PDB file of C-alpha atoms in Angstrom:
ATOM      1  CA  ALA A   1       0.000   0.000   0.000  1.00 61.00           C
ATOM      2  CA  PHE A   2       2.636   2.489  -1.105  1.00 78.00           C
ATOM      3  CA  GLU A   3       0.196   4.642  -3.091  1.00 83.00           C
ATOM      4  CA  VAL A   4       1.955   4.197  -6.427  1.00 87.00           C
ATOM      5  CA  PRO A   5       0.183   3.558  -9.739  1.00 88.00           C
ATOM      6  CA  VAL A   6      -0.329  -0.147 -10.426  1.00 91.00           C
ATOM      7  CA  VAL A   7      -0.473  -1.716 -13.875  1.00 92.00           C
ATOM      8  CA  SER A   8      -0.642  -5.500 -13.844  1.00 92.00           C
ATOM      9  CA  ALA A   9      -1.576  -8.529 -15.873  1.00 91.00           C
ATOM     10  CA  GLU A  10      -4.287 -10.820 -14.500  1.00 89.00           C
ATOM     11  CA  VAL A  11      -2.082 -12.780 -12.114  1.00 87.00           C
ATOM     12  CA  GLY A  12      -2.372 -13.697  -8.453  1.00 86.00           C
ATOM     13  CA  ALA A  13      -4.042 -11.194  -6.160  1.00 83.00           C
ATOM     14  CA  ALA A  14      -3.883  -8.504  -8.856  1.00 87.00           C
ATOM     15  CA  ARG A  15      -7.104  -9.949 -10.288  1.00 86.00           C
ATOM     16  CA  GLU A  16      -8.857  -9.520  -6.946  1.00 84.00           C
ATOM     17  CA  ILE A  17      -7.480  -6.060  -6.178  1.00 85.00           C
ATOM     18  CA  LEU A  18      -7.701  -4.445  -9.620  1.00 88.00           C
ATOM     19  CA  ALA A  19     -10.765  -6.143 -11.131  1.00 85.00           C
ATOM     20  CA  ASP A  20     -13.092  -3.164 -10.801  1.00 89.00           C
ATOM     21  CA  GLY A  21     -10.534  -0.670 -12.137  1.00 89.00           C
ATOM     22  CA  ASN A  22     -10.715   1.555  -9.067  1.00 90.00           C
ATOM     23  CA  ALA A  23      -7.256   0.751  -7.715  1.00 91.00           C
ATOM     24  CA  GLY A  24      -5.195   0.536 -10.901  1.00 92.00           C
ATOM     25  CA  TRP A  25      -5.055  -0.856 -14.409  1.00 93.00           C
ATOM     26  CA  LEU A  26      -5.615  -4.578 -14.953  1.00 92.00           C
ATOM     27  CA  LEU A  27      -4.476  -5.870 -18.326  1.00 93.00           C
ATOM     28  CA  GLU A  28      -6.272  -8.807 -19.896  1.00 88.00           C
ATOM     29  CA  ARG A  29      -3.075  -9.612 -21.774  1.00 86.00           C
ATOM     30  CA  LEU A  30       0.418  -8.512 -20.940  1.00 86.00           C
ATOM     31  CA  ASP A  31       1.512  -7.218 -24.311  1.00 92.00           C
ATOM     32  CA  GLU A  32       3.213  -4.048 -25.439  1.00 95.00           C
ATOM     33  CA  PRO A  33       0.110  -2.221 -26.781  1.00 95.00           C
ATOM     34  CA  ALA A  34      -1.930  -2.866 -23.621  1.00 94.00           C
ATOM     35  CA  LEU A  35       0.954  -1.907 -21.338  1.00 94.00           C
ATOM     36  CA  THR A  36       1.652   1.239 -23.380  1.00 95.00           C
ATOM     37  CA  ALA A  37      -1.998   2.279 -23.253  1.00 94.00           C
ATOM     38  CA  ALA A  38      -2.208   1.800 -19.478  1.00 93.00           C
ATOM     39  CA  ILE A  39       1.024   3.711 -18.832  1.00 93.00           C
ATOM     40  CA  ASN A  40      -0.052   6.525 -21.153  1.00 95.00           C
ATOM     41  CA  SER A  41      -3.382   6.689 -19.354  1.00 92.00           C
ATOM     42  CA  ALA A  42      -1.626   6.974 -16.018  1.00 92.00           C
ATOM     43  CA  LEU A  43       0.737   9.663 -17.301  1.00 93.00           C
ATOM     44  CA  SER A  44      -1.994  11.739 -18.910  1.00 95.00           C
ATOM     45  CA  GLU A  45      -4.509  11.568 -16.044  1.00 92.00           C
ATOM     46  CA  PRO A  46      -2.814  12.573 -12.768  1.00 93.00           C
ATOM     47  CA  SER A  47      -6.143  12.956 -10.964  1.00 94.00           C
ATOM     48  CA  ALA A  48      -7.116   9.399 -11.952  1.00 92.00           C
ATOM     49  CA  VAL A  49      -3.761   8.134 -10.684  1.00 93.00           C
ATOM     50  CA  GLN A  50      -4.274   9.902  -7.380  1.00 94.00           C
ATOM     51  CA  ALA A  51      -7.786   8.463  -7.005  1.00 94.00           C
ATOM     52  CA  LYS A  52      -6.690   4.942  -7.971  1.00 93.00           C
ATOM     53  CA  THR A  53      -3.671   4.920  -5.650  1.00 93.00           C
ATOM     54  CA  ALA A  54      -5.750   6.174  -2.701  1.00 93.00           C
ATOM     55  CA  ALA A  55      -8.470   3.595  -3.437  1.00 92.00           C
ATOM     56  CA  GLY A  56      -5.839   0.866  -3.668  1.00 90.00           C
ATOM     57  CA  ARG A  57      -4.365   1.789  -0.322  1.00 90.00           C
ATOM     58  CA  ARG A  58      -7.794   1.788   1.345  1.00 90.00           C
ATOM     59  CA  GLN A  59      -8.618  -1.580  -0.201  1.00 88.00           C
ATOM     60  CA  ILE A  60      -5.327  -3.165   0.888  1.00 87.00           C
ATOM     61  CA  GLU A  61      -5.678  -1.809   4.407  1.00 86.00           C
ATOM     62  CA  ARG A  62      -9.290  -3.026   4.615  1.00 85.00           C
ATOM     63  CA  GLU A  63      -8.962  -6.465   3.036  1.00 83.00           C
ATOM     64  CA  PHE A  64      -5.381  -7.533   3.669  1.00 83.00           C
ATOM     65  CA  ASP A  65      -4.614  -6.144   7.122  1.00 86.00           C
ATOM     66  CA  LEU A  66      -3.046  -8.911   9.215  1.00 91.00           C
ATOM     67  CA  GLU A  67      -4.777  -7.966  12.474  1.00 91.00           C
ATOM     68  CA  ALA A  68      -8.183  -7.589  10.823  1.00 87.00           C
ATOM     69  CA  ASN A  69      -7.794 -10.933   9.058  1.00 88.00           C
ATOM     70  CA  ALA A  70      -6.699 -12.613  12.287  1.00 92.00           C
ATOM     71  CA  ARG A  71      -9.811 -11.238  14.057  1.00 92.00           C
ATOM     72  CA  ARG A  72     -12.059 -12.442  11.212  1.00 90.00           C
ATOM     73  CA  LEU A  73     -10.496 -15.885  11.354  1.00 92.00           C
ATOM     74  CA  ALA A  74     -10.846 -16.043  15.144  1.00 94.00           C
ATOM     75  CA  ASP A  75     -14.512 -15.007  14.882  1.00 93.00           C
ATOM     76  CA  TRP A  76     -15.115 -17.593  12.186  1.00 92.00           C
ATOM     77  CA  LEU A  77     -13.451 -20.329  14.254  1.00 93.00           C
ATOM     78  CA  HIS A  78     -15.417 -19.302  17.343  1.00 91.00           C
ATOM     79  CA  HIS A  79     -18.717 -19.467  15.434  1.00 90.00           C
ATOM     80  CA  ALA A  80     -17.748 -22.794  13.843  1.00 90.00           C
ATOM     81  CA  LYS A  81     -16.905 -24.252  17.256  1.00 87.00           C
ATOM     82  CA  CYS A  82     -20.165 -23.014  18.803  1.00 86.00           C
ATOM     83  CA  SER A  83     -22.304 -24.380  15.964  1.00 77.00           C
TER      84      SER A  83
END
């Protein structure tokens, strides 16, 4: 969550984080034209970059925070045990 523009192919967690387009640019294919278009978009739209990087940081902090995930897991295990 360094608040830098993200351009990625559909690999790993990038699919989950970037799928809606709010946190960066997700490329269906990693080829030169797609990469060039995404980079040019980022360079020509500074306000979009700022919005996407802030949204990405919020999403990472919300969904991938270690303490929050540990609490969710503990709650889930508690409910599973009590059921």
